[in-house]
XYZ file of C-alpha atoms in Angstrom:
710
model
C -67.586 -49.708 -35.268
C -67.033 -47.968 -31.638
C -64.379 -44.190 -31.733
C -60.777 -43.984 -31.720
C -59.698 -44.978 -27.452
C -58.047 -41.867 -27.594
C -61.467 -39.956 -28.485
C -63.058 -41.768 -26.208
C -65.496 -41.311 -23.711
C -65.861 -43.215 -19.749
C -69.255 -42.634 -21.000
C -69.247 -44.073 -24.607
C -66.831 -47.105 -22.734
C -69.660 -47.878 -20.438
C -72.037 -48.346 -22.929
C -70.297 -51.382 -24.933
C -71.957 -54.428 -24.086
C -69.344 -57.079 -22.935
C -69.684 -60.643 -24.022
C -68.016 -62.511 -20.720
C -69.539 -63.372 -17.568
C -70.930 -60.449 -15.507
C -68.774 -60.599 -12.442
C -65.239 -60.015 -15.445
C -68.084 -56.373 -16.044
C -67.762 -55.262 -11.835
C -63.337 -56.322 -11.184
C -63.200 -53.880 -14.703
C -65.338 -51.502 -13.101
C -63.399 -51.615 -10.874
C -60.454 -50.919 -11.871
C -61.499 -48.145 -13.588
C -62.413 -46.432 -10.324
C -58.881 -47.285 -9.069
C -57.129 -45.721 -12.026
C -59.354 -42.737 -11.585
C -58.120 -42.609 -8.126
C -54.712 -42.525 -9.349
C -55.015 -39.874 -11.475
C -56.546 -37.598 -8.942
C -53.369 -38.271 -6.421
C -51.209 -39.367 -8.868
C -47.938 -37.058 -7.424
C -45.863 -34.178 -10.668
C -44.690 -35.667 -13.598
C -43.051 -34.665 -16.764
C -45.600 -32.809 -18.621
C -45.437 -31.316 -22.115
C -42.163 -31.793 -24.986
C -39.426 -34.404 -23.889
C -37.001 -32.699 -21.246
C -33.366 -31.914 -22.973
C -30.258 -30.980 -20.641
C -28.776 -28.058 -23.497
C -31.667 -26.488 -22.394
C -31.395 -24.165 -19.034
C -34.315 -21.201 -17.629
C -32.747 -18.249 -16.585
C -34.876 -16.818 -12.993
C -33.199 -13.235 -12.498
C -30.186 -12.911 -12.654
C -28.044 -10.112 -14.102
C -28.438 -9.344 -17.799
C -26.680 -11.325 -20.525
C -27.063 -14.155 -18.581
C -28.861 -16.379 -20.994
C -27.105 -14.874 -24.443
C -23.821 -15.933 -23.501
C -24.980 -19.359 -22.102
C -26.716 -19.930 -25.446
C -23.114 -18.205 -26.634
C -21.420 -21.787 -25.439
C -23.989 -24.161 -27.105
C -26.839 -24.418 -24.479
C -30.501 -23.284 -25.532
C -30.974 -21.070 -23.329
C -34.118 -18.287 -21.989
C -34.349 -15.605 -18.961
C -37.424 -14.050 -17.491
C -37.143 -12.970 -14.123
C -38.895 -14.476 -11.290
C -42.329 -12.850 -11.077
C -43.083 -13.274 -14.162
C -42.089 -17.127 -15.394
C -43.999 -18.099 -11.920
C -47.355 -15.801 -14.198
C -46.360 -17.687 -16.938
C -46.833 -20.772 -15.640
C -49.366 -21.184 -13.409
C -50.904 -19.657 -16.661
C -49.910 -22.970 -17.827
C -52.163 -24.774 -15.330
C -49.312 -25.420 -12.564
C -51.519 -26.079 -9.355
C -48.222 -24.320 -7.067
C -46.901 -20.703 -7.430
C -43.994 -19.435 -6.870
C -40.085 -22.010 -8.112
C -43.050 -23.991 -8.361
C -44.821 -22.409 -10.995
C -41.154 -21.961 -12.874
C -41.251 -25.779 -12.986
C -44.075 -26.766 -14.524
C -43.495 -23.572 -16.532
C -40.035 -24.852 -17.726
C -41.417 -28.978 -17.882
C -43.797 -28.026 -20.508
C -41.501 -26.519 -22.579
C -39.115 -29.411 -22.056
C -35.956 -27.079 -20.056
C -34.239 -28.931 -19.272
C -32.882 -27.339 -16.563
C -33.951 -23.824 -14.052
C -31.711 -21.732 -12.909
C -32.230 -19.132 -9.866
C -30.256 -16.817 -8.657
C -30.651 -15.354 -5.279
C -32.640 -18.580 -4.549
C -33.093 -18.374 -0.215
C -34.391 -14.977 -1.077
C -37.266 -16.641 -3.600
C -38.695 -19.397 -1.771
C -37.363 -22.341 -3.021
C -37.147 -24.168 -0.155
C -40.380 -24.572 -0.148
C -40.579 -27.543 -1.961
C -40.211 -31.529 -2.101
C -36.666 -32.531 -3.986
C -34.011 -35.463 -3.946
C -32.056 -36.483 -1.205
C -29.403 -36.260 -1.823
C -29.637 -32.229 -4.105
C -27.918 -29.579 -1.346
C -28.663 -27.423 0.828
C -29.599 -24.195 -0.170
C -27.461 -21.224 1.446
C -27.929 -17.465 1.865
C -24.056 -17.784 0.464
C -25.045 -19.720 -2.682
C -26.103 -16.680 -4.768
C -27.000 -19.439 -7.819
C -29.004 -23.041 -7.482
C -30.126 -25.132 -10.282
C -32.849 -27.307 -9.942
C -33.583 -30.469 -13.056
C -36.688 -30.390 -14.609
C -38.952 -33.228 -14.905
C -37.530 -36.046 -17.759
C -33.865 -35.227 -15.067
C -35.238 -35.030 -12.634
C -39.044 -35.387 -11.324
C -38.770 -34.028 -7.713
C -36.127 -31.590 -9.004
C -32.910 -32.278 -7.965
C -30.825 -28.632 -6.680
C -27.567 -27.823 -7.176
C -25.405 -25.734 -6.073
C -21.208 -24.681 -7.086
C -19.295 -27.350 -5.086
C -17.611 -24.793 -3.146
C -17.267 -21.101 -2.207
C -15.421 -19.251 -4.630
C -12.296 -16.566 -4.200
C -13.143 -15.407 -7.704
C -15.523 -12.786 -8.573
C -17.211 -15.470 -10.857
C -19.955 -13.152 -13.755
C -23.221 -14.574 -13.271
C -22.607 -17.807 -16.018
C -19.587 -18.937 -14.569
C -22.209 -19.390 -11.440
C -24.143 -21.170 -13.166
C -22.179 -23.389 -15.526
C -20.316 -24.175 -11.908
C -24.833 -25.276 -10.646
C -25.737 -26.831 -13.880
C -22.101 -28.777 -14.636
C -23.243 -30.581 -10.856
C -25.977 -32.485 -12.147
C -26.238 -35.709 -13.218
C -27.119 -35.820 -16.935
C -24.015 -32.714 -17.167
C -21.200 -33.911 -15.093
C -21.193 -37.033 -17.104
C -20.058 -34.318 -19.705
C -16.871 -32.854 -18.389
C -15.336 -37.156 -18.821
C -12.667 -38.115 -21.914
C -14.093 -38.891 -24.919
C -13.133 -42.209 -24.671
C -14.748 -42.063 -21.630
C -18.079 -40.688 -22.018
C -21.092 -42.597 -21.306
C -23.441 -43.545 -22.999
C -26.243 -40.376 -23.008
C -22.902 -37.849 -22.788
C -22.255 -38.896 -26.246
C -24.566 -36.624 -28.522
C -24.553 -33.586 -25.723
C -20.729 -32.762 -25.044
C -19.894 -31.480 -28.782
C -22.721 -29.075 -28.517
C -21.833 -27.569 -24.968
C -17.733 -28.017 -25.731
C -16.906 -24.122 -25.601
C -19.426 -24.963 -22.459
C -17.336 -27.275 -20.959
C -13.892 -25.468 -21.712
C -15.297 -22.197 -20.401
C -15.670 -24.253 -17.591
C -12.373 -26.182 -17.191
C -11.029 -23.161 -17.551
C -12.205 -21.254 -14.263
C -11.357 -25.408 -12.189
C -7.456 -24.393 -13.093
C -8.208 -20.894 -12.266
C -9.204 -21.157 -8.440
C -6.807 -23.883 -8.378
C -3.889 -20.984 -9.267
C -5.471 -18.702 -6.304
C -5.934 -21.370 -3.774
C -2.389 -22.116 -3.975
C -1.505 -18.489 -4.373
C -3.415 -18.124 -1.113
C -1.856 -20.704 0.309
C 1.744 -19.078 -0.645
C 0.076 -16.328 1.592
C -0.818 -18.391 4.217
C 2.173 -20.099 4.783
C 4.720 -16.640 4.602
C 2.541 -13.892 6.793
C 0.564 -16.692 8.705
C 1.745 -19.908 9.353
C 5.366 -18.458 9.430
C 4.851 -16.121 11.995
C 6.400 -16.782 14.682
C 4.892 -13.945 17.258
C 1.593 -14.671 19.172
C -1.001 -13.002 18.744
C 0.305 -13.230 15.438
C -0.665 -9.374 13.397
C -3.582 -9.389 10.907
C -3.250 -8.998 7.513
C -5.733 -6.267 6.092
C -5.380 -7.509 2.845
C -8.872 -9.455 1.604
C -8.145 -13.029 -0.869
C -7.550 -11.450 -4.138
C -5.319 -7.407 -2.967
C -1.453 -6.539 -3.418
C -1.919 -3.951 0.443
C 0.024 -1.679 1.602
C -0.973 0.087 4.484
C -0.596 3.190 5.386
C -1.298 4.398 10.292
C -2.790 8.005 9.749
C -2.900 11.023 12.161
C -6.628 11.176 12.592
C -6.332 7.349 13.884
C -7.593 5.195 10.683
C -5.897 3.163 8.581
C -4.860 4.120 4.605
C -3.854 1.061 2.822
C -3.209 1.224 -1.006
C -5.146 -1.160 -2.115
C -4.333 -3.281 -6.248
C -7.004 -6.377 -6.975
C -7.129 -8.913 -9.643
C -9.358 -8.978 -12.244
C -10.686 -11.597 -14.271
C -9.187 -10.376 -17.955
C -11.667 -11.909 -20.853
C -13.648 -13.668 -18.469
C -16.210 -15.188 -21.377
C -12.532 -17.046 -22.911
C -11.335 -20.733 -22.657
C -7.700 -18.315 -21.923
C -9.367 -16.458 -19.498
C -6.615 -14.791 -16.405
C -6.022 -13.061 -13.573
C -5.172 -9.437 -14.217
C -3.234 -7.012 -12.082
C -5.712 -3.837 -12.068
C -3.418 -0.271 -12.990
C -5.282 1.991 -10.810
C -5.104 2.164 -6.825
C -8.039 1.702 -4.133
C -7.826 3.997 -1.894
C -10.101 2.884 1.562
C -9.461 2.962 5.279
C -9.598 1.011 8.026
C -12.167 2.707 11.425
C -9.826 3.336 14.037
C -9.778 0.344 16.513
C -10.605 -2.116 13.855
C -8.329 -4.111 11.554
C -10.752 -6.348 9.788
C -10.983 -5.303 5.811
C -14.688 -6.165 5.335
C -15.651 -3.003 8.292
C -13.369 -0.721 4.805
C -13.984 2.793 3.368
C -13.394 4.174 0.556
C -11.047 7.161 0.842
C -12.261 8.855 -1.468
C -11.544 13.157 -0.041
C -7.488 11.590 -1.039
C -8.385 11.711 -5.344
C -11.382 10.456 -5.693
C -9.858 7.295 -3.594
C -7.490 6.401 -6.404
C -4.051 6.503 -7.739
C -2.666 5.132 -10.979
C -0.027 3.325 -10.675
C 2.058 4.427 -12.553
C 2.689 7.107 -10.854
C 2.094 5.500 -7.352
C 5.263 6.648 -4.862
C 4.403 9.601 -2.268
C 6.438 10.656 0.121
C 3.842 10.545 3.794
C 4.889 13.509 6.703
C 6.476 11.860 9.692
C 3.086 12.934 12.167
C 0.576 10.835 9.086
C -0.813 14.825 8.448
C -0.157 15.382 5.470
C 1.524 13.632 1.518
C 2.729 14.867 -1.862
C 1.358 12.355 -4.828
C 3.339 12.427 -8.372
C 0.573 15.164 -10.517
C -0.548 12.851 -12.928
C -0.258 16.522 -15.108
C 3.523 17.184 -14.145
C 5.405 17.524 -10.548
C 3.800 16.327 -7.429
C -0.232 17.157 -5.498
C 0.687 18.341 -1.840
C -2.679 16.670 0.487
C -2.629 17.561 3.679
C -5.085 15.943 6.549
C -7.889 16.629 9.311
C -7.381 15.344 11.636
C -9.943 17.054 13.627
C -12.533 15.993 11.045
C -14.169 13.411 9.442
C -12.173 9.324 9.621
C -9.607 9.913 5.756
C -10.565 13.558 4.731
C -8.093 14.753 3.400
C -7.327 18.458 1.571
C -5.425 19.662 -1.759
C -3.482 22.595 -0.932
C -2.234 23.072 -4.660
C 1.262 22.291 -6.838
C 4.914 21.452 -5.722
C 7.309 21.215 -9.122
C 9.150 17.993 -8.690
C 12.615 18.273 -7.639
C 15.068 21.060 -10.004
C 18.460 19.638 -10.750
C 19.668 20.778 -7.280
C 17.313 19.423 -5.048
C 18.147 16.024 -4.072
C 14.653 14.420 -2.942
C 10.560 15.155 -2.881
C 11.058 16.517 0.555
C 9.530 16.782 3.205
C 5.642 18.017 4.124
C 4.256 19.194 6.978
C 0.649 19.782 8.218
C 1.174 23.517 7.122
C 1.216 22.333 3.672
C 4.511 23.020 3.376
C 7.401 20.919 2.379
C 11.883 21.234 2.564
C 13.903 19.971 0.522
C 17.827 20.102 0.449
C 19.476 21.322 -2.273
C 23.489 21.537 -3.350
C 24.839 24.705 -4.463
C 27.316 26.252 -6.292
C 28.893 28.332 -3.069
C 26.865 24.922 -0.655
C 25.041 23.352 1.113
C 21.089 24.980 0.976
C 17.727 24.089 1.979
C 14.451 24.982 0.413
C 10.734 25.897 1.452
C 8.751 25.208 -0.595
C 5.048 26.020 -0.255
C 2.178 25.238 -2.770
C 1.589 27.969 -5.746
C 4.273 29.211 -5.573
C 6.668 29.491 -8.734
C 10.372 29.383 -6.171
C 11.518 28.345 -2.759
C 12.574 30.024 -0.051
C 16.766 29.742 0.685
C 17.968 28.852 3.839
C 21.288 28.985 4.184
C 23.487 26.631 5.812
C 26.653 28.303 6.574
C 30.176 26.806 7.022
C 28.351 23.005 6.464
C 30.198 20.814 3.925
C 27.360 18.972 3.112
C 23.785 18.478 6.295
C 21.379 15.667 6.766
C 17.608 16.681 5.055
C 16.010 18.383 7.017
C 13.098 17.394 9.830
C 10.566 19.911 11.533
C 10.137 20.508 14.886
C 7.204 22.661 14.875
C 5.656 25.896 12.319
C 8.591 27.680 12.429
C 12.125 26.319 13.510
C 13.568 23.212 11.182
C 16.835 21.034 12.027
C 19.420 18.779 10.077
C 22.907 17.969 10.439
C 25.150 20.270 9.208
C 28.963 18.720 8.393
C 31.799 20.440 8.287
C 34.540 19.071 5.937
C 38.360 20.574 5.836
C 38.745 21.855 1.848
C 41.273 18.940 0.121
C 44.016 20.555 -1.816
C 44.369 21.289 -5.609
C 46.635 18.409 -7.028
C 48.431 21.375 -8.366
C 48.718 22.933 -5.310
C 50.723 19.879 -3.471
C 54.652 18.494 -4.598
C 53.245 14.991 -3.773
C 51.293 12.776 -7.091
C 48.165 10.133 -6.200
C 50.816 7.449 -5.209
C 51.773 9.506 -2.544
C 55.446 10.418 -4.829
C 57.249 14.090 -4.914
C 55.987 15.454 -8.243
C 59.005 16.548 -10.769
C 57.154 20.190 -11.245
C 59.648 21.076 -13.933
C 56.968 18.831 -15.714
C 53.814 20.866 -14.942
C 56.090 24.584 -16.631
C 53.878 26.588 -19.453
C 57.295 26.884 -21.193
C 55.519 29.866 -23.129
C 54.569 31.560 -19.639
C 56.929 34.275 -18.195
C 58.135 32.724 -14.371
C 58.268 36.122 -12.599
C 61.211 35.755 -9.841
C 60.372 35.754 -6.524
C 62.828 37.020 -3.805
C 63.142 33.511 -1.308
C 63.305 35.561 1.923
C 60.198 37.611 0.712
C 58.576 34.318 0.983
C 59.776 32.817 4.348
C 58.651 35.884 6.169
C 55.277 35.491 5.097
C 52.563 34.234 7.529
C 51.235 31.109 6.868
C 47.934 30.897 7.438
C 46.462 28.964 9.562
C 45.126 25.808 9.519
C 41.028 25.488 9.392
C 39.037 23.662 11.724
C 39.149 19.687 12.301
C 36.100 18.100 10.211
C 33.071 18.080 12.787
C 29.855 17.802 13.032
C 27.172 19.946 14.833
C 23.329 20.390 14.807
C 21.436 23.555 13.189
C 17.976 24.676 15.221
C 16.350 27.128 12.091
C 13.825 29.869 12.536
C 12.202 30.276 10.194
C 11.164 34.274 10.214
C 14.992 35.007 10.467
C 16.574 32.712 9.469
C 18.442 33.165 12.969
C 19.872 29.615 13.944
C 21.059 27.854 17.491
C 23.720 24.537 16.938
C 24.369 22.062 19.320
C 28.163 20.721 18.910
C 28.309 18.164 17.706
C 30.927 17.145 20.864
C 27.471 15.861 22.467
C 26.362 13.443 20.014
C 30.104 11.799 20.482
C 33.421 11.023 18.740
C 32.114 10.471 15.175
C 32.241 13.369 13.452
C 30.788 12.136 10.263
C 27.412 12.658 8.993
C 23.939 12.231 10.794
C 20.371 11.392 9.615
C 17.662 13.497 12.478
C 14.276 12.074 14.091
C 12.473 14.903 15.703
C 10.791 13.124 18.454
C 6.613 14.185 18.182
C 5.237 16.312 21.100
C 7.435 18.034 22.627
C 7.869 21.599 23.064
C 11.402 22.009 23.083
C 14.353 20.403 21.259
C 13.383 16.512 20.496
C 15.692 15.290 18.665
C 17.060 12.201 17.900
C 20.396 12.317 15.369
C 20.929 8.837 13.899
C 24.823 7.430 13.374
C 25.752 6.353 10.549
C 26.861 3.265 11.149
C 26.889 1.574 14.959
C 23.602 0.909 16.785
C 23.343 4.039 18.907
C 21.199 6.319 18.311
C 21.633 10.126 20.770
C 18.984 11.606 22.321
C 18.878 15.736 22.282
C 16.594 17.659 25.191
C 16.425 21.085 25.511
C 14.653 21.306 29.081
C 12.438 24.820 27.743
C 10.805 25.711 24.758
C 12.129 26.102 21.576
C 10.827 30.363 21.166
C 13.034 30.310 24.720
C 16.050 28.592 23.357
C 16.162 30.639 20.373
C 15.541 33.752 22.527
C 17.917 32.732 24.509
C 20.492 32.834 22.532
C 19.347 37.120 21.288
C 23.132 38.142 23.116
C 24.989 35.358 21.623
C 23.840 37.105 17.751
C 24.523 40.529 19.461
C 27.598 39.830 20.297
C 29.030 38.359 17.146
C 26.997 41.062 15.818
C 29.244 43.012 17.014
C 32.392 41.021 17.075
C 31.632 40.578 12.782
C 31.711 44.809 12.807
C 34.575 45.809 14.482
C 36.274 42.566 13.133
C 34.917 44.797 9.179
C 36.933 47.908 10.737
C 39.571 46.961 12.367
C 41.309 44.202 10.112
C 40.027 44.556 6.148
C 42.298 41.558 4.670
C 41.372 38.838 7.505
C 41.543 35.884 5.855
C 38.061 35.468 4.155
C 35.473 33.224 6.862
C 37.543 33.356 9.689
C 35.792 34.345 12.985
C 36.230 37.128 14.388
C 35.368 34.348 17.680
C 38.012 32.741 17.115
C 40.980 34.700 15.821
C 42.082 37.122 18.590
C 44.051 38.877 15.750
C 39.734 40.316 14.301
C 38.497 40.509 17.621
C 36.647 43.724 18.824
C 39.337 46.201 20.379
C 42.125 44.693 18.292
C 45.028 48.287 17.519
C 43.475 49.061 13.541
C 47.105 50.310 13.019
C 49.051 46.776 14.713
C 51.482 45.060 12.719
C 49.290 41.995 11.610
C 52.117 39.529 11.938
C 53.322 41.106 15.251
C 51.597 39.464 18.735
C 47.862 40.991 19.010
C 47.883 44.271 21.603
C 44.656 41.985 22.509
C 44.997 39.222 24.776
C 43.741 35.575 23.874
C 40.732 34.587 25.178
C 40.427 32.538 28.245
C 39.600 29.157 27.348
C 36.354 28.661 29.710
C 34.959 31.409 27.623
C 31.908 30.324 25.858
C 32.433 30.355 21.865
C 29.829 32.450 19.741
C 29.651 29.875 16.987
C 31.565 27.415 15.428
C 35.156 27.370 13.642
C 34.175 26.524 10.743
C 31.331 29.322 9.985
C 32.240 32.458 7.982
C 31.954 36.249 9.075
C 28.575 37.627 9.257
C 26.762 34.323 10.088
C 24.438 34.610 12.703
C 25.142 31.255 14.107
C 25.126 31.005 18.171
C 26.024 27.699 19.432
C 24.746 26.291 22.322
C 26.420 25.275 25.221
C 26.451 21.706 25.664
C 26.082 21.734 29.429
C 22.778 23.661 28.841
C 21.094 20.087 27.063
C 20.312 17.000 28.300
C 21.259 14.579 26.118
C 21.202 10.262 25.873
C 22.190 7.261 24.370
C 20.179 5.184 23.092
C 21.452 1.664 21.681
C 18.743 -0.535 18.558
C 19.527 -3.148 16.450
C 18.238 -2.506 13.514
C 17.007 -0.593 10.592
C 17.773 2.874 11.497
C 15.650 3.710 7.866
C 13.054 2.019 9.375
C 12.800 3.928 12.845
C 9.198 5.429 13.445
C 8.596 7.492 16.427
C 4.676 7.242 18.306
C 2.261 10.141 18.980
C 2.855 10.692 22.276
C 6.641 10.165 21.979
C 6.962 8.233 24.288
C 7.790 5.010 21.656
C 10.599 3.557 19.067
C 9.535 0.713 16.241
C 12.542 -0.838 13.320
C 12.096 -3.387 10.845
C 15.005 -5.997 12.775
C 17.021 -9.254 11.856
C 17.311 -8.464 8.064
C 13.532 -7.293 7.648
C 12.415 -10.196 9.444
C 11.055 -8.403 12.438
C 8.993 -5.579 13.894
C 10.327 -4.746 16.870
C 9.173 -1.812 19.059
C 10.853 -0.561 23.370
C 10.667 2.454 25.240
C 12.171 6.172 24.059
C 13.558 6.310 27.344
C 15.393 2.820 27.032
C 14.733 -1.280 28.114
C 14.536 -4.450 25.831
C 13.121 -4.408 23.082
C 9.519 -6.382 22.548
C 9.100 -7.620 18.763
C 5.190 -7.964 17.900
C 6.414 -9.754 14.391
C 8.575 -12.707 12.671
C 8.823 -13.915 9.711
C 10.299 -14.972 6.491
C 7.886 -11.777 4.738
C 10.488 -9.284 4.681
C 8.758 -5.722 6.868
C 8.458 -1.812 5.593
C 7.642 1.204 6.787
C 6.527 0.033 10.619
C 3.820 2.983 11.676
C 1.705 3.361 15.189
C -1.650 4.383 14.845
C -2.450 7.517 15.602
C -3.321 5.876 19.637
C 0.325 4.447 19.594
C -1.275 1.233 20.498
C -0.539 -1.080 17.489
C 1.618 -0.295 14.555
C 0.627 -1.368 10.586
C 3.758 -2.587 8.548
C 3.915 -4.061 5.385
C 5.228 -7.681 4.701
C 6.347 -8.279 1.211
C 6.667 -12.122 0.073
C 6.831 -14.747 -2.793
C 4.410 -14.969 -3.860
C 4.259 -18.246 -6.010
C 5.518 -16.949 -9.580
C 5.350 -13.056 -8.072
C 6.292 -11.291 -5.183
C 2.977 -9.974 -3.354
C 2.960 -7.445 -0.380
C 0.416 -7.114 2.515
C -0.429 -4.491 5.129
C -0.780 -5.406 8.100
C -1.745 -4.205 12.664
C 0.150 -5.966 14.615
C -1.629 -5.116 18.614
C 1.561 -4.131 20.843
C 1.393 -6.244 24.532
């Protein structure tokens, strides 16, 4: 009796004596030889356990990929490329690297092998099916079929690049579900192929998560499409401004004095990335990044860690940038404001914290205007009128800078480290209702109704009342520009007649790069800007007014001696009875002894300024006045660092325009349906950075943009 065939050797077979013809033995011998040759030269095929499409071997990648896939219904193991290749060689693999790993998986019944960084691990040298994907350096994962599920292996990768930062297990799923057996499980239950009926219920969680990310990708694609339509396709100007934001970002961009562009970036992140309810949520912090000078590619940007560690809380993202883009106020998490200054001479985006200021007090109007020195100017309202507060970090109280005679002031502007300017608006006082015989409707009031019967009214001699001189009328409404020297608060005043007929409140812009007085006075409602310039520097401007300051001091001293009862606030340069040389014993009601000033005599100070205030009126003929027409939003005006160009937003926020400060036609840098905000010149004056706001699919979005000047 022969032993079982599975245990028989070739020698045993050859020992059996056949009963047929010898020719049969020859044919049988040839067949055995052919079978042996086939065995030695056969292509690699399935070995070991039958391959299970639920079993995944994860090669490399971050820790936890296999465990998460296991929670989603797969049977997964994970190891390093080197460890698994060595294990395959130990199992008798004839090849190395990926071939040894595939052999290891085949022996153990894994249906698929997912390899991280496939190009880096040299997986491109093996034989694969013709319908396999082309693996490139951009592919972070590739999935190989094993044994019964595909030999030679079929290789699949993610169908397309995703803008989402996907976890490793999601990338594996996206590549794995392109494999034929797993792809069949994505059909509806009543349409499942036979080979997916048993598999689908076991990996339902994986299928749901895969579908959730497919939906999320579609939403991201839709959002990016909305951005493309708003700020790229909707842009009518060529070349189109560059978007300073990556795909899943909202940004606001600011051009800085050191030549860089600072972007405040709010990113979107995956919330519950392992859950079928996965969604996109906006970060609660702003990351601070900067574009190096002359760069406009978001990929070139670097983290600006010197400013608050490179992070701002979204809840405290309010800030105030200085007009020269070299200082910033930031809300502090512990209360108050932090003062930061930019070191323009140092490396890019190097900020220094100067200290803290208190938040605006009840009598202050705003955060204020910071300067590169670290000091801050704030407008304020005191009981006796407006003033300017000069704050320095670390001090508990500000230096108060008076605004003599002003009914209201504009926001102050820095001219240099020692001088500031603001517009002073004088309005005559309004008589109290009870001081007027007319009621609110223009009719005559019955004063008898106003009399308190319990109060005794003193008899007044009508003749005495008739002989009493009427007080002089107050000066008419007018506006002046005050230029203040911080050291002694002496002030020179530019006459409002230089600004035109309007006497309301102007706002001011200081023109950078000027050594002397160089201001833009912005008309409150029409399209005009008035440029006011002096010929000398600011020091000379104040020094040239010293004679006037001396004359004012003499006039004030003489007025105090000559007419102690003079009307408070009346300027002796205007009131002849209070002028130097007046007879102290003269009857104030009689004609003055000293003649009135000649009409051509220079005005020492504005008529509404109180006696004792060192405010010297400048002669208009010592100034250069020019008018510029700008059709746009004057609140968005910004000037280039050299003071030669002006940028602003126009057309109800659609357009960003630049024009020479000396006058000329504006040039449009951007025109689209998005709303443009905060245009700023780069330090070299060759580009403008601004922020565009637009409506996405279900929310308002913003991105920084950069437009280069033609």
